[in-house]
Coordinates of C-alpha atoms and ligand atoms in Angstrom, one line a residue:
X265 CA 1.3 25.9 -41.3
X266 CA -0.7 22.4 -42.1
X267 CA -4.0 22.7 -40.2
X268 CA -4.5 19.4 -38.4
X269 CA -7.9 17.6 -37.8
X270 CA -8.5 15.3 -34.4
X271 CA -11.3 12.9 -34.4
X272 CA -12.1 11.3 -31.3
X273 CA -11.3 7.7 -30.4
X274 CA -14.8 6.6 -30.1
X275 CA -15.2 7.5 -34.0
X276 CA -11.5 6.1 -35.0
X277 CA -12.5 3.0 -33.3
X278 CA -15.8 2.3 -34.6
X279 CA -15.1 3.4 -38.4
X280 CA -11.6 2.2 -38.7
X281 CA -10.9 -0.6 -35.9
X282 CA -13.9 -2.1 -35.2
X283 CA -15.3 -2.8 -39.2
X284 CA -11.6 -4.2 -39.8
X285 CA -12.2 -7.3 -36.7
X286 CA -15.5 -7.8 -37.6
X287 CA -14.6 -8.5 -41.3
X288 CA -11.4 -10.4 -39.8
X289 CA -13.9 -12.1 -37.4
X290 CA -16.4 -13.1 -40.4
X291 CA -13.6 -14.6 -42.5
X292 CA -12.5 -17.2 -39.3
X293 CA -14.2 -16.8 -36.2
X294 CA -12.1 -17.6 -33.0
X295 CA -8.8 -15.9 -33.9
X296 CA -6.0 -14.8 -31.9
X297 CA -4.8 -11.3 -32.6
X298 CA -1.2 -10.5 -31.2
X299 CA -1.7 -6.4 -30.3
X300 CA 2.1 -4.4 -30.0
X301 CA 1.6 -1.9 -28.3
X302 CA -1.5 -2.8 -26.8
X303 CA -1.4 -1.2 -23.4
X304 CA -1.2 2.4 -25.0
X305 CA -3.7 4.6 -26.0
X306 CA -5.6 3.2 -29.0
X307 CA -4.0 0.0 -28.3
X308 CA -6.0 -0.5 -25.1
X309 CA -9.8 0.6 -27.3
X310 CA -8.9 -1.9 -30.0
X311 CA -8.4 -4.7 -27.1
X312 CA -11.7 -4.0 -26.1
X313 CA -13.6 -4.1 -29.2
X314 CA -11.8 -7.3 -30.4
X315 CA -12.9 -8.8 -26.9
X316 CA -16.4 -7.3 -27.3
X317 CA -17.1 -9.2 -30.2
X318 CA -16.6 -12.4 -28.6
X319 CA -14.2 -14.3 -31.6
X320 CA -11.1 -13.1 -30.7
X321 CA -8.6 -13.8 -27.9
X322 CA -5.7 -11.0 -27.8
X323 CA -2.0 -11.3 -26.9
X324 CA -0.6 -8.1 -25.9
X325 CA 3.4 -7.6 -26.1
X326 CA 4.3 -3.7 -24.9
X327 CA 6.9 -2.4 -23.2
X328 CA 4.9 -0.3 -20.9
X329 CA 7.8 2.1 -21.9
X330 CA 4.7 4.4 -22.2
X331 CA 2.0 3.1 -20.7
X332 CA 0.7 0.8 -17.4
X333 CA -0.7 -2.8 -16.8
X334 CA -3.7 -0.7 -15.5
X335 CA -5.1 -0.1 -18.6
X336 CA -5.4 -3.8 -19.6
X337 CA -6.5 -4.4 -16.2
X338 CA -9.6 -2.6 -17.0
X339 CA -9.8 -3.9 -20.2
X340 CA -10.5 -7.4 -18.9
X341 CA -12.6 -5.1 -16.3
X342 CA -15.2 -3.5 -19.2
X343 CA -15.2 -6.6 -21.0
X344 CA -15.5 -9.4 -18.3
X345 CA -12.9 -11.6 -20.2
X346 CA -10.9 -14.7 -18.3
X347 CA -6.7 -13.6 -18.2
X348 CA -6.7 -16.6 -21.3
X349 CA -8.5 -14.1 -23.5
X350 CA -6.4 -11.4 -22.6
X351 CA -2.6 -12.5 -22.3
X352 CA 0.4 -10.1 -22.0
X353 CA 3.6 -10.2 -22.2
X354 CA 6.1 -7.5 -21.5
X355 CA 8.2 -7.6 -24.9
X356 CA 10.0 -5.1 -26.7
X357 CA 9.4 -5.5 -31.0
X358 CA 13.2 -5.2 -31.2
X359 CA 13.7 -7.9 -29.0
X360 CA 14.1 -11.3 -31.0
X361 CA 14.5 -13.6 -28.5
X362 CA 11.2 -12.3 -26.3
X363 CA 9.0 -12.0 -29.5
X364 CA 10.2 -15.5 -30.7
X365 CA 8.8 -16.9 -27.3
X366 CA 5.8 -15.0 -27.9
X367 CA 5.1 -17.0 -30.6
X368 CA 5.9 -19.9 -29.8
X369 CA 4.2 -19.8 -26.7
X370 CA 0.9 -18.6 -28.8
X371 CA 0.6 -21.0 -32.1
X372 CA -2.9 -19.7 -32.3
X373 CA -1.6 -16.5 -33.3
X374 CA -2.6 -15.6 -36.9
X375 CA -2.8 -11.6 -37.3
X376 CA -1.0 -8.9 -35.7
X377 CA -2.5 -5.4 -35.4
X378 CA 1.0 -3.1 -34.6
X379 CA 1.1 -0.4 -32.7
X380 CA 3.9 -0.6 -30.7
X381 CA 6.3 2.7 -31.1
X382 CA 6.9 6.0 -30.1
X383 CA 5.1 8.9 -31.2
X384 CA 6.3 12.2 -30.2
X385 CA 7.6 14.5 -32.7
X386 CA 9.9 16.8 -30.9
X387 CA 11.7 13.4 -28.9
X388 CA 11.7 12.5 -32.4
X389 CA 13.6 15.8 -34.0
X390 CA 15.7 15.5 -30.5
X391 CA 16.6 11.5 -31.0
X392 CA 16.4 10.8 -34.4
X393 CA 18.3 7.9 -33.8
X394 CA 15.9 6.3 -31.1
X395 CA 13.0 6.8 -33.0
X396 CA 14.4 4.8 -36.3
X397 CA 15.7 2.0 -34.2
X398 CA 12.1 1.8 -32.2
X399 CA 9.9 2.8 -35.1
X400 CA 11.9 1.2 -38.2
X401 CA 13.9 -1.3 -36.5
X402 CA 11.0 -2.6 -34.4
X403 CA 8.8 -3.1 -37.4
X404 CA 11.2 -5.3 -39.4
X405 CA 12.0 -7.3 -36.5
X406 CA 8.3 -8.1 -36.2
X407 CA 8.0 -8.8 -39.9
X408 CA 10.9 -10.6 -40.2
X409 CA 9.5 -12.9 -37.3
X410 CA 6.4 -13.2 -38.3
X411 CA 7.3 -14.4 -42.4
X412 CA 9.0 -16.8 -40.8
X413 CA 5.2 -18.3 -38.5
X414 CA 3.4 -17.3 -42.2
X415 CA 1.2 -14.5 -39.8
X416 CA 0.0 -12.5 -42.5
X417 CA -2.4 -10.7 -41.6
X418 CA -0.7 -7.5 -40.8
X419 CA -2.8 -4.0 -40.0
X420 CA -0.1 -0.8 -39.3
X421 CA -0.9 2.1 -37.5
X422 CA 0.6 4.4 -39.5
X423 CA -0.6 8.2 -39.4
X424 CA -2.1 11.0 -41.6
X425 CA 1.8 13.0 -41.0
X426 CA 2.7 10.7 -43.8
X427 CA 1.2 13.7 -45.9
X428 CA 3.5 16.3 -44.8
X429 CA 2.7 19.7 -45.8
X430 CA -0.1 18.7 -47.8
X431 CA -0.5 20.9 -51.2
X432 CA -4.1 21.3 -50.5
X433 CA -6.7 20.1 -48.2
X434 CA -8.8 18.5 -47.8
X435 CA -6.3 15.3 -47.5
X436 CA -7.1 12.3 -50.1
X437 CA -6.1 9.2 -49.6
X438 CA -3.8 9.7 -52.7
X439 CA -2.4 13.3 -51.9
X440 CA 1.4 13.2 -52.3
X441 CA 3.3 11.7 -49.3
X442 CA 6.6 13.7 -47.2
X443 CA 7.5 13.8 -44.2
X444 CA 8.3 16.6 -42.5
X445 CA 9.9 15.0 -39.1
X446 CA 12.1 12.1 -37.9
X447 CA 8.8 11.0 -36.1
X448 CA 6.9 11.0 -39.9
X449 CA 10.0 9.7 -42.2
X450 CA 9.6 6.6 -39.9
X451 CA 5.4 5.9 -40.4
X452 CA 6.7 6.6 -44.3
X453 CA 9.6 4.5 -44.7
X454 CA 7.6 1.5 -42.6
X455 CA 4.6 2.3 -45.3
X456 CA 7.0 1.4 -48.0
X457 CA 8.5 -1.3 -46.1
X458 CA 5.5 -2.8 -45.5
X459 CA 4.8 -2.4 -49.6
X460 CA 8.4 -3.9 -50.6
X461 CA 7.1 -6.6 -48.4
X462 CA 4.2 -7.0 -50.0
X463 CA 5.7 -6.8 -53.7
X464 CA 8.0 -9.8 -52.7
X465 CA 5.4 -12.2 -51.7
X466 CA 1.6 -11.3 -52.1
X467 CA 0.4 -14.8 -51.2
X468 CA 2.6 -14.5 -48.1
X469 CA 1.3 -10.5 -46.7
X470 CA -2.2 -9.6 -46.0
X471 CA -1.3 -5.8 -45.2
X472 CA -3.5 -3.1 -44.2
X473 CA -1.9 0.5 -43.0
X474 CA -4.4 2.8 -41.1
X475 CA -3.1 6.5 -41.1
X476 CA -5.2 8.7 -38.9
X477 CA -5.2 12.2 -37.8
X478 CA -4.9 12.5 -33.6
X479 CA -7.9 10.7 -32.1
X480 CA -9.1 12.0 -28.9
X481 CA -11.0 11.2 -25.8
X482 CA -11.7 8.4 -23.9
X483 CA -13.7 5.3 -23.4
X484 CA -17.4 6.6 -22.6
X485 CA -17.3 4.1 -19.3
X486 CA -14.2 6.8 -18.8
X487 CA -12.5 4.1 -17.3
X488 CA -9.2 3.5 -20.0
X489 CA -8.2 6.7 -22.2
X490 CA -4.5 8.1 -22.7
X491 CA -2.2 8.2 -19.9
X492 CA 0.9 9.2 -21.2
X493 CA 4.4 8.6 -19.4
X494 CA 6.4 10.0 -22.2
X495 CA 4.2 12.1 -25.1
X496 CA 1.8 14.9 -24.1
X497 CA -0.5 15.6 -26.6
X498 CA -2.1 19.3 -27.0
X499 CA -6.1 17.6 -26.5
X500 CA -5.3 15.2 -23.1
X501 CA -7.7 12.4 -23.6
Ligands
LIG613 N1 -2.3 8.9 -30.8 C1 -2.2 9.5 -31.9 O1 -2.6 10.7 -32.1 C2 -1.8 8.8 -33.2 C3 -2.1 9.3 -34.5 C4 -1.6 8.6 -35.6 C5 -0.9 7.4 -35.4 N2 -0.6 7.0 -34.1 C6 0.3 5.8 -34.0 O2 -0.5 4.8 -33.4 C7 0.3 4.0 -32.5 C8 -0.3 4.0 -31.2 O3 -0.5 5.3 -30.7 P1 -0.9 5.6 -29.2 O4 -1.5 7.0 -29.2 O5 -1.8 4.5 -28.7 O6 0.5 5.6 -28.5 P2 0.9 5.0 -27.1 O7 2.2 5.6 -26.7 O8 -0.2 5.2 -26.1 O9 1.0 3.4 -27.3 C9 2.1 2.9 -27.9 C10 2.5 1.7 -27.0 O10 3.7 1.1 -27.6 C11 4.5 0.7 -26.5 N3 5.9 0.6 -27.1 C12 6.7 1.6 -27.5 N4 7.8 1.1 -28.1 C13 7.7 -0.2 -28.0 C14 8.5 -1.3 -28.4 N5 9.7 -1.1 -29.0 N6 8.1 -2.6 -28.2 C15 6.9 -2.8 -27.6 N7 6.1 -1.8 -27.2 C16 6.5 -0.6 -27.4 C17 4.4 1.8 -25.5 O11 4.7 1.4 -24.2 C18 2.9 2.1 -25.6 O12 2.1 1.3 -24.7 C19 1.7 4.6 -32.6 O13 2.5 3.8 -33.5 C20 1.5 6.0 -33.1 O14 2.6 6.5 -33.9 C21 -1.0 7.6 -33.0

């Protein structure tokens, strides 16, 4: 049996999310940042702390397949921004056609943080299929879309189940990779996407990929956290 580590979103967001938009923030101040998936769980944090800093505005294209308007409602709430600094729109990844008039209707847009999928690993051993279409398919789509705008600054949320059954723990960052679910082959196969991508044009991709154990908890105002329509996680945050 792996033995799995949480952390809690507070610590996720302030050692992994919050250096990476300061550093993007230093580099060009006054970005926009389009956010997949940004009305879900850690979605919905990072909003706020690229708001907080005051250099970013954010353009939010989710589903809400599993999640609510109400969460970005109180992220304009905890971060007092106008609706221009906090634009959605309701867009699937796979979707060309929506995404397209995402970006065209955002020029300013010049990095993409994605988190946009589904992330439940029994759905995932149940529907294989769904989850490479959403997960996989959803990905390339945005790629492919957003090589063609030269966006390259790309961060993935990928996860630590890219490590399998992990020969020994502690996990390094360069333990072997496996998967050992539907729900993991797709994080892995998008991580080597993502470095195909990369290999073809460097001067083109600016790639980061995050992979993180589950976070936990909730904003300390307690106001946005996880609220789940679809995944239930053991720790409900
Ligand atoms: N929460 C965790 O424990 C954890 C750990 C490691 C990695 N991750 C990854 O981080 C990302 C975010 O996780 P989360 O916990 O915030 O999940 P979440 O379900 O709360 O957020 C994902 C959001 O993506 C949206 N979405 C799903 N499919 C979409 C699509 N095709 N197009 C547009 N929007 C879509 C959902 O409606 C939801 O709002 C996921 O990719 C997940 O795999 C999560």
């Amino acid at each position: 049996m792996t033995t799995r580590a949480s952390i809690t979103i507070k610590y996720l967001i302030s050692n992994l999310i919050l250096p990476l938009a300061v550093a993007f923030a230093a580099a060009n101040p006054h970005r926009t940042v389009l956010v997949t998936g940004g009305a879900g769980y850690i979605g919905s944090h990072t909003c706020v702390e690229l708001l907080q800093t005051g250099k970013y505005n954010v353009v939010v294209v989710d589903t809400l397949d599993n999640s609510c308007m109400e969460s970005l409602e109180r992220v304009r709430e905890l971060t007092g921004c106008t609706k221009d600094m906090l634009q959605f729109r309701q867009c699937d990844v796979r979707d060309t056609d929506t995404l397209k008039s995402v970006l065209d209707e955002f020029p300013a847009i010049d990095s993409c943080i994605h988190f946009a999928g589904l992330k439940a690993v029994g759905e995932s051993v149940a529907n294989p299929l769904m989850y490479y279409d959403c997960n996989i398919g959803g990905t390339t789509n945005l790629l492919q879309n957003l090589s063609t705008r030269k966006i390259k600054n790309f961060v993935f949320s990928s996860s630590a189940t890219v490590y399998g059954d992990p020969e020994k723990l502690p996990i390094t960052e360069d333990s072997k990779l496996s998967a050992t679910n539907p729900y993991g082959r797709t994080k892995l196969f998008v991580e080597e996407i993502l470095r195909d991508c990369h290999a073809s044009n460097p001067e083109l991709w600016n790639i980061l990929i995050l992979r993180y154990f589950n976070p936990i908890g909730a904003h300390p105002s307690g106001r946005i956290g996880e609220d789940p329509q679809v995944c239930k996680f053991m720790y409900p945050s």
